[in-house]
Amino acid sequence: MTPQHHLPADIERTSMRIITEELARRGLTILPENAAVVKRVIHTTADFDYAQNLQFTPGAVAAGAEAMHAGATIITDTNMALAGITKPGLAKLGGQALCFMADPAVAAAAKQAGTTRAVAAMHKAAKDYPGAVLAVGNAPTALLAIAEEIENGLRPALVIGVPVGFVNVVESKRHLFAVCEKYHVPAIVAMGRKGGSNVAAAICNALVYSAAEMLDPKARGWQ
């Protein structure tokens, strides 16, 4: 077997071309403003279901990109998602990404309240970074905590709700999306069971790349 490409930039460009062509063959139409996010998630997962599973409140991608351009703080619910978010892109925009799951104070708060660390982490995020981008790829309880905070007045720049799993996942996504719609909070949610930390990171990266004009890999220094 002879590899089609060797250079990372060529591999990514060809992958994105294949994704665009396959979306067309499948008759899947994506709104132009959402295309960078949907294609980045498909590129990460090789799963075209996301062309239909990902739902967006009106203007969510634009709001997310604007927040990134302004140097937003991203709060994730897993260190895996944190590791997958582009650090050079964030640095170019003056932003940062954080995860509180290993914070001893969060662990103590969760134990005292009898809840999960994901819930305690999102309550901490709401208190310390009220205008952050909240990116959840694992814990449905985190989505419920975010929804509760929004109902109590929190207005994050964007909520990314893409946990994966079987227990409370579908219901928590629906509930979060409904709350975000009600209170006009920008949201990107992967309806159904699919998702994961890699999907959360991919959505963040699509927004960062869009804001930093780094969608083309050459802009990221790739050869």
Short mmCIF file of N, CA and C in Angstrom, two decimals, residues 43-168:
data_model
loop_
_atom_site.label_atom_id
_atom_site.label_comp_id
_atom_site.label_asym_id
_atom_site.label_seq_id
_atom_site.Cartn_x
_atom_site.Cartn_y
_atom_site.Cartn_z
N HIS A 43 -14.84 14.84 11.04
CA HIS A 43 -13.42 14.57 10.83
C HIS A 43 -12.82 13.84 12.03
N THR A 44 -13.27 14.19 13.22
CA THR A 44 -12.76 13.59 14.46
C THR A 44 -13.29 12.18 14.68
N THR A 45 -14.53 11.93 14.28
CA THR A 45 -15.21 10.68 14.61
C THR A 45 -15.43 9.74 13.43
N ALA A 46 -15.33 10.25 12.19
CA ALA A 46 -15.71 9.51 10.98
C ALA A 46 -17.16 9.05 11.04
N ASP A 47 -18.00 9.81 11.73
CA ASP A 47 -19.40 9.43 11.94
C ASP A 47 -20.30 10.52 11.36
N PHE A 48 -20.96 10.19 10.25
CA PHE A 48 -21.79 11.18 9.57
C PHE A 48 -23.14 11.39 10.26
N ASP A 49 -23.45 10.60 11.28
CA ASP A 49 -24.67 10.85 12.04
C ASP A 49 -24.68 12.24 12.66
N TYR A 50 -23.49 12.77 12.93
CA TYR A 50 -23.43 14.09 13.56
C TYR A 50 -23.98 15.20 12.67
N ALA A 51 -24.05 14.95 11.37
CA ALA A 51 -24.65 15.95 10.49
C ALA A 51 -26.11 16.17 10.83
N GLN A 52 -26.73 15.17 11.47
CA GLN A 52 -28.13 15.29 11.87
C GLN A 52 -28.29 15.38 13.39
N ASN A 53 -27.37 14.78 14.13
CA ASN A 53 -27.50 14.77 15.59
C ASN A 53 -27.18 16.11 16.23
N LEU A 54 -26.23 16.85 15.66
CA LEU A 54 -25.85 18.12 16.26
C LEU A 54 -26.96 19.15 16.05
N GLN A 55 -27.41 19.73 17.13
CA GLN A 55 -28.42 20.78 17.05
C GLN A 55 -27.86 22.07 17.62
N PHE A 56 -28.27 23.18 17.02
CA PHE A 56 -27.72 24.49 17.34
C PHE A 56 -28.86 25.45 17.65
N THR A 57 -28.75 26.18 18.74
CA THR A 57 -29.65 27.32 18.91
C THR A 57 -29.26 28.37 17.88
N PRO A 58 -30.17 29.26 17.51
CA PRO A 58 -29.85 30.25 16.48
C PRO A 58 -28.62 31.08 16.86
N GLY A 59 -27.66 31.13 15.92
CA GLY A 59 -26.47 31.95 16.13
C GLY A 59 -25.46 31.37 17.10
N ALA A 60 -25.60 30.09 17.45
CA ALA A 60 -24.72 29.52 18.46
C ALA A 60 -23.26 29.50 18.02
N VAL A 61 -23.01 29.12 16.77
CA VAL A 61 -21.62 29.06 16.29
C VAL A 61 -21.01 30.45 16.25
N ALA A 62 -21.76 31.42 15.77
CA ALA A 62 -21.25 32.79 15.73
C ALA A 62 -20.97 33.30 17.14
N ALA A 63 -21.84 32.99 18.08
CA ALA A 63 -21.63 33.41 19.47
C ALA A 63 -20.39 32.74 20.04
N GLY A 64 -20.20 31.46 19.75
CA GLY A 64 -19.02 30.75 20.24
C GLY A 64 -17.74 31.30 19.65
N ALA A 65 -17.73 31.55 18.35
CA ALA A 65 -16.54 32.09 17.70
C ALA A 65 -16.23 33.50 18.22
N GLU A 66 -17.28 34.29 18.45
CA GLU A 66 -17.09 35.63 19.00
C GLU A 66 -16.48 35.56 20.39
N ALA A 67 -16.96 34.62 21.20
CA ALA A 67 -16.40 34.46 22.55
C ALA A 67 -14.94 34.05 22.48
N MET A 68 -14.61 33.12 21.58
CA MET A 68 -13.21 32.70 21.42
C MET A 68 -12.35 33.87 20.98
N HIS A 69 -12.87 34.67 20.05
CA HIS A 69 -12.11 35.82 19.55
C HIS A 69 -11.83 36.82 20.67
N ALA A 70 -12.73 36.87 21.63
CA ALA A 70 -12.57 37.79 22.76
C ALA A 70 -11.73 37.20 23.89
N GLY A 71 -11.15 36.02 23.66
CA GLY A 71 -10.29 35.41 24.69
C GLY A 71 -11.04 34.67 25.76
N ALA A 72 -12.03 33.90 25.35
CA ALA A 72 -12.88 33.20 26.31
C ALA A 72 -12.12 32.16 27.12
N THR A 73 -12.66 31.87 28.29
CA THR A 73 -12.24 30.72 29.07
C THR A 73 -13.16 29.56 28.75
N ILE A 74 -12.58 28.40 28.45
CA ILE A 74 -13.35 27.18 28.21
C ILE A 74 -13.23 26.30 29.45
N ILE A 75 -14.36 25.85 29.96
CA ILE A 75 -14.37 24.92 31.09
C ILE A 75 -14.87 23.57 30.58
N THR A 76 -14.07 22.53 30.75
CA THR A 76 -14.47 21.19 30.33
C THR A 76 -14.83 20.33 31.54
N ASP A 77 -15.52 19.23 31.26
CA ASP A 77 -15.88 18.31 32.35
C ASP A 77 -14.92 17.14 32.44
N THR A 78 -13.92 17.07 31.55
CA THR A 78 -12.92 15.99 31.63
C THR A 78 -11.56 16.53 31.24
N ASN A 79 -10.53 15.94 31.81
CA ASN A 79 -9.17 16.30 31.41
C ASN A 79 -8.87 15.82 30.00
N MET A 80 -9.58 14.79 29.54
CA MET A 80 -9.41 14.32 28.17
C MET A 80 -9.83 15.40 27.17
N ALA A 81 -10.99 16.02 27.41
CA ALA A 81 -11.43 17.12 26.54
C ALA A 81 -10.45 18.28 26.63
N LEU A 82 -10.01 18.57 27.83
CA LEU A 82 -9.04 19.65 28.03
C LEU A 82 -7.79 19.41 27.20
N ALA A 83 -7.30 18.16 27.21
CA ALA A 83 -6.08 17.83 26.47
C ALA A 83 -6.27 17.97 24.97
N GLY A 84 -7.52 17.78 24.48
CA GLY A 84 -7.75 17.82 23.05
C GLY A 84 -7.97 19.19 22.47
N ILE A 85 -8.10 20.21 23.30
CA ILE A 85 -8.36 21.56 22.81
C ILE A 85 -7.05 22.22 22.39
N THR A 86 -7.06 22.86 21.23
CA THR A 86 -5.85 23.46 20.68
C THR A 86 -5.31 24.57 21.59
N LYS A 87 -4.12 24.37 22.10
CA LYS A 87 -3.51 25.39 22.96
C LYS A 87 -2.90 26.53 22.14
N PRO A 88 -2.25 26.27 20.99
CA PRO A 88 -1.73 27.38 20.19
C PRO A 88 -2.85 28.31 19.71
N GLY A 89 -3.97 27.74 19.31
CA GLY A 89 -5.09 28.57 18.87
C GLY A 89 -5.63 29.43 19.99
N LEU A 90 -5.79 28.84 21.16
CA LEU A 90 -6.25 29.62 22.31
C LEU A 90 -5.26 30.72 22.66
N ALA A 91 -3.98 30.39 22.63
CA ALA A 91 -2.95 31.37 22.97
C ALA A 91 -2.99 32.55 21.99
N LYS A 92 -3.23 32.26 20.72
CA LYS A 92 -3.31 33.33 19.73
C LYS A 92 -4.45 34.29 20.04
N LEU A 93 -5.52 33.76 20.62
CA LEU A 93 -6.70 34.58 20.92
C LEU A 93 -6.70 35.11 22.35
N GLY A 94 -5.73 34.70 23.15
CA GLY A 94 -5.68 35.15 24.53
C GLY A 94 -6.63 34.41 25.45
N GLY A 95 -7.07 33.21 25.04
CA GLY A 95 -7.99 32.43 25.85
C GLY A 95 -7.29 31.37 26.67
N GLN A 96 -8.08 30.59 27.39
CA GLN A 96 -7.54 29.50 28.19
C GLN A 96 -8.59 28.42 28.33
N ALA A 97 -8.13 27.22 28.64
CA ALA A 97 -9.04 26.10 28.90
C ALA A 97 -8.71 25.50 30.25
N LEU A 98 -9.74 25.18 31.01
CA LEU A 98 -9.58 24.68 32.37
C LEU A 98 -10.49 23.49 32.62
N CYS A 99 -10.08 22.64 33.55
CA CYS A 99 -10.93 21.54 34.03
C CYS A 99 -10.75 21.44 35.54
N PHE A 100 -11.85 21.38 36.26
CA PHE A 100 -11.80 21.38 37.73
C PHE A 100 -12.01 19.99 38.34
N MET A 101 -12.05 18.97 37.51
CA MET A 101 -12.39 17.64 38.02
C MET A 101 -11.39 17.09 39.03
N ALA A 102 -10.13 17.52 38.92
CA ALA A 102 -9.11 17.05 39.87
C ALA A 102 -8.86 18.03 41.00
N ASP A 103 -9.67 19.08 41.08
CA ASP A 103 -9.52 20.09 42.11
C ASP A 103 -9.97 19.50 43.46
N PRO A 104 -9.12 19.49 44.48
CA PRO A 104 -9.51 18.92 45.78
C PRO A 104 -10.74 19.60 46.37
N ALA A 105 -10.88 20.90 46.14
CA ALA A 105 -12.05 21.61 46.67
C ALA A 105 -13.33 21.13 45.99
N VAL A 106 -13.25 20.82 44.71
CA VAL A 106 -14.40 20.30 43.98
C VAL A 106 -14.77 18.91 44.50
N ALA A 107 -13.75 18.08 44.71
CA ALA A 107 -14.00 16.74 45.26
C ALA A 107 -14.66 16.83 46.63
N ALA A 108 -14.19 17.75 47.46
CA ALA A 108 -14.76 17.91 48.79
C ALA A 108 -16.20 18.41 48.72
N ALA A 109 -16.45 19.36 47.82
CA ALA A 109 -17.80 19.90 47.67
C ALA A 109 -18.77 18.82 47.19
N ALA A 110 -18.31 17.98 46.26
CA ALA A 110 -19.15 16.90 45.75
C ALA A 110 -19.48 15.90 46.86
N LYS A 111 -18.48 15.58 47.67
CA LYS A 111 -18.70 14.63 48.77
C LYS A 111 -19.67 15.20 49.79
N GLN A 112 -19.51 16.47 50.11
CA GLN A 112 -20.38 17.10 51.09
C GLN A 112 -21.82 17.18 50.60
N ALA A 113 -21.98 17.46 49.30
CA ALA A 113 -23.32 17.60 48.73
C ALA A 113 -23.93 16.27 48.31
N GLY A 114 -23.12 15.22 48.29
CA GLY A 114 -23.62 13.92 47.87
C GLY A 114 -23.92 13.86 46.40
N THR A 115 -23.09 14.55 45.59
CA THR A 115 -23.32 14.59 44.16
C THR A 115 -22.03 14.22 43.43
N THR A 116 -22.00 14.40 42.13
CA THR A 116 -20.81 14.06 41.35
C THR A 116 -19.85 15.25 41.31
N ARG A 117 -18.59 14.93 41.03
CA ARG A 117 -17.61 16.00 40.87
C ARG A 117 -17.93 16.86 39.65
N ALA A 118 -18.55 16.26 38.65
CA ALA A 118 -18.93 17.03 37.47
C ALA A 118 -19.92 18.13 37.83
N VAL A 119 -20.86 17.81 38.71
CA VAL A 119 -21.82 18.82 39.17
C VAL A 119 -21.11 19.92 39.95
N ALA A 120 -20.27 19.52 40.89
CA ALA A 120 -19.54 20.50 41.69
C ALA A 120 -18.63 21.36 40.82
N ALA A 121 -18.04 20.74 39.80
CA ALA A 121 -17.15 21.49 38.90
C ALA A 121 -17.92 22.54 38.13
N MET A 122 -19.13 22.22 37.68
CA MET A 122 -19.91 23.20 36.92
C MET A 122 -20.45 24.31 37.82
N HIS A 123 -20.75 23.99 39.06
CA HIS A 123 -21.16 25.05 39.99
C HIS A 123 -19.97 25.98 40.26
N LYS A 124 -18.77 25.43 40.36
CA LYS A 124 -17.58 26.26 40.53
C LYS A 124 -17.36 27.13 39.29
N ALA A 125 -17.54 26.55 38.11
CA ALA A 125 -17.38 27.31 36.88
C ALA A 125 -18.37 28.47 36.82
N ALA A 126 -19.62 28.19 37.23
CA ALA A 126 -20.64 29.24 37.22
C ALA A 126 -20.28 30.38 38.16
N LYS A 127 -19.68 30.04 39.28
CA LYS A 127 -19.31 31.05 40.27
C LYS A 127 -18.08 31.84 39.85
N ASP A 128 -17.04 31.14 39.37
CA ASP A 128 -15.76 31.77 39.12
C ASP A 128 -15.60 32.29 37.68
N TYR A 129 -16.32 31.68 36.73
CA TYR A 129 -16.20 32.07 35.32
C TYR A 129 -17.59 32.12 34.69
N PRO A 130 -18.42 33.07 35.10
CA PRO A 130 -19.82 33.08 34.67
C PRO A 130 -20.03 33.28 33.18
N GLY A 131 -19.06 33.85 32.48
CA GLY A 131 -19.22 34.07 31.05
C GLY A 131 -18.43 33.11 30.19
N ALA A 132 -18.08 31.97 30.75
CA ALA A 132 -17.22 31.00 30.05
C ALA A 132 -17.98 30.22 28.99
N VAL A 133 -17.22 29.51 28.18
CA VAL A 133 -17.76 28.47 27.31
C VAL A 133 -17.70 27.16 28.10
N LEU A 134 -18.83 26.50 28.28
CA LEU A 134 -18.90 25.27 29.06
C LEU A 134 -19.01 24.10 28.10
N ALA A 135 -18.01 23.21 28.13
CA ALA A 135 -17.94 22.11 27.16
C ALA A 135 -18.00 20.78 27.90
N VAL A 136 -19.12 20.07 27.74
CA VAL A 136 -19.36 18.82 28.46
C VAL A 136 -19.40 17.66 27.48
N GLY A 137 -18.49 16.70 27.65
CA GLY A 137 -18.44 15.55 26.75
C GLY A 137 -18.65 14.23 27.44
N ASN A 138 -18.85 14.24 28.75
CA ASN A 138 -18.92 12.97 29.47
C ASN A 138 -20.08 12.86 30.45
N ALA A 139 -20.34 13.90 31.22
CA ALA A 139 -21.23 13.78 32.38
C ALA A 139 -22.59 14.43 32.15
N PRO A 140 -23.65 13.64 32.03
CA PRO A 140 -24.98 14.24 31.93
C PRO A 140 -25.36 15.02 33.18
N THR A 141 -24.82 14.64 34.34
CA THR A 141 -25.13 15.41 35.55
C THR A 141 -24.59 16.84 35.43
N ALA A 142 -23.51 17.02 34.68
CA ALA A 142 -22.98 18.37 34.46
C ALA A 142 -23.97 19.21 33.66
N LEU A 143 -24.63 18.59 32.68
CA LEU A 143 -25.63 19.33 31.91
C LEU A 143 -26.80 19.77 32.80
N LEU A 144 -27.21 18.90 33.69
CA LEU A 144 -28.31 19.27 34.59
C LEU A 144 -27.91 20.39 35.53
N ALA A 145 -26.65 20.37 35.97
CA ALA A 145 -26.15 21.46 36.83
C ALA A 145 -26.10 22.77 36.06
N ILE A 146 -25.67 22.72 34.81
CA ILE A 146 -25.63 23.94 33.98
C ILE A 146 -27.04 24.47 33.76
N ALA A 147 -27.98 23.57 33.46
CA ALA A 147 -29.37 24.00 33.26
C ALA A 147 -29.92 24.68 34.52
N GLU A 148 -29.61 24.12 35.68
CA GLU A 148 -30.04 24.72 36.95
C GLU A 148 -29.43 26.10 37.13
N GLU A 149 -28.15 26.23 36.81
CA GLU A 149 -27.49 27.54 36.95
C GLU A 149 -28.08 28.56 35.98
N ILE A 150 -28.41 28.13 34.76
CA ILE A 150 -29.02 29.05 33.80
C ILE A 150 -30.38 29.52 34.30
N GLU A 151 -31.15 28.61 34.85
CA GLU A 151 -32.46 28.99 35.39
C GLU A 151 -32.32 29.94 36.57
N ASN A 152 -31.15 29.90 37.24
CA ASN A 152 -30.89 30.80 38.36
C ASN A 152 -30.16 32.08 37.94
N GLY A 153 -29.97 32.27 36.62
CA GLY A 153 -29.41 33.53 36.16
C GLY A 153 -28.08 33.45 35.43
N LEU A 154 -27.42 32.30 35.40
CA LEU A 154 -26.14 32.19 34.70
C LEU A 154 -26.35 32.38 33.20
N ARG A 155 -25.41 33.09 32.57
CA ARG A 155 -25.46 33.29 31.14
C ARG A 155 -24.08 33.00 30.53
N PRO A 156 -23.77 31.73 30.33
CA PRO A 156 -22.49 31.39 29.70
C PRO A 156 -22.44 31.88 28.26
N ALA A 157 -21.22 32.05 27.75
CA ALA A 157 -21.07 32.48 26.36
C ALA A 157 -21.61 31.42 25.40
N LEU A 158 -21.43 30.16 25.77
CA LEU A 158 -21.89 29.04 24.96
C LEU A 158 -21.89 27.79 25.82
N VAL A 159 -22.86 26.91 25.58
CA VAL A 159 -22.85 25.59 26.22
C VAL A 159 -22.72 24.54 25.12
N ILE A 160 -21.74 23.66 25.28
CA ILE A 160 -21.54 22.53 24.38
C ILE A 160 -21.91 21.28 25.17
N GLY A 161 -23.01 20.63 24.78
CA GLY A 161 -23.51 19.47 25.52
C GLY A 161 -23.46 18.22 24.68
N VAL A 162 -22.38 17.44 24.83
CA VAL A 162 -22.22 16.26 23.99
C VAL A 162 -21.77 15.02 24.78
N PRO A 163 -22.32 14.78 25.97
CA PRO A 163 -21.92 13.56 26.69
C PRO A 163 -22.35 12.31 25.93
N VAL A 164 -21.60 11.25 26.14
CA VAL A 164 -21.86 9.96 25.50
C VAL A 164 -22.36 8.97 26.56
N GLY A 165 -23.25 8.08 26.19
CA GLY A 165 -23.65 7.06 27.15
C GLY A 165 -25.10 6.65 27.04
N PHE A 166 -25.58 5.97 28.09
CA PHE A 166 -26.89 5.34 28.07
C PHE A 166 -27.80 5.78 29.22
N VAL A 167 -27.22 6.28 30.31
CA VAL A 167 -28.01 6.61 31.49
C VAL A 167 -28.14 8.13 31.62
N ASN A 168 -29.35 8.62 31.50
CA ASN A 168 -29.67 10.05 31.65
C ASN A 168 -29.06 10.93 30.56
#
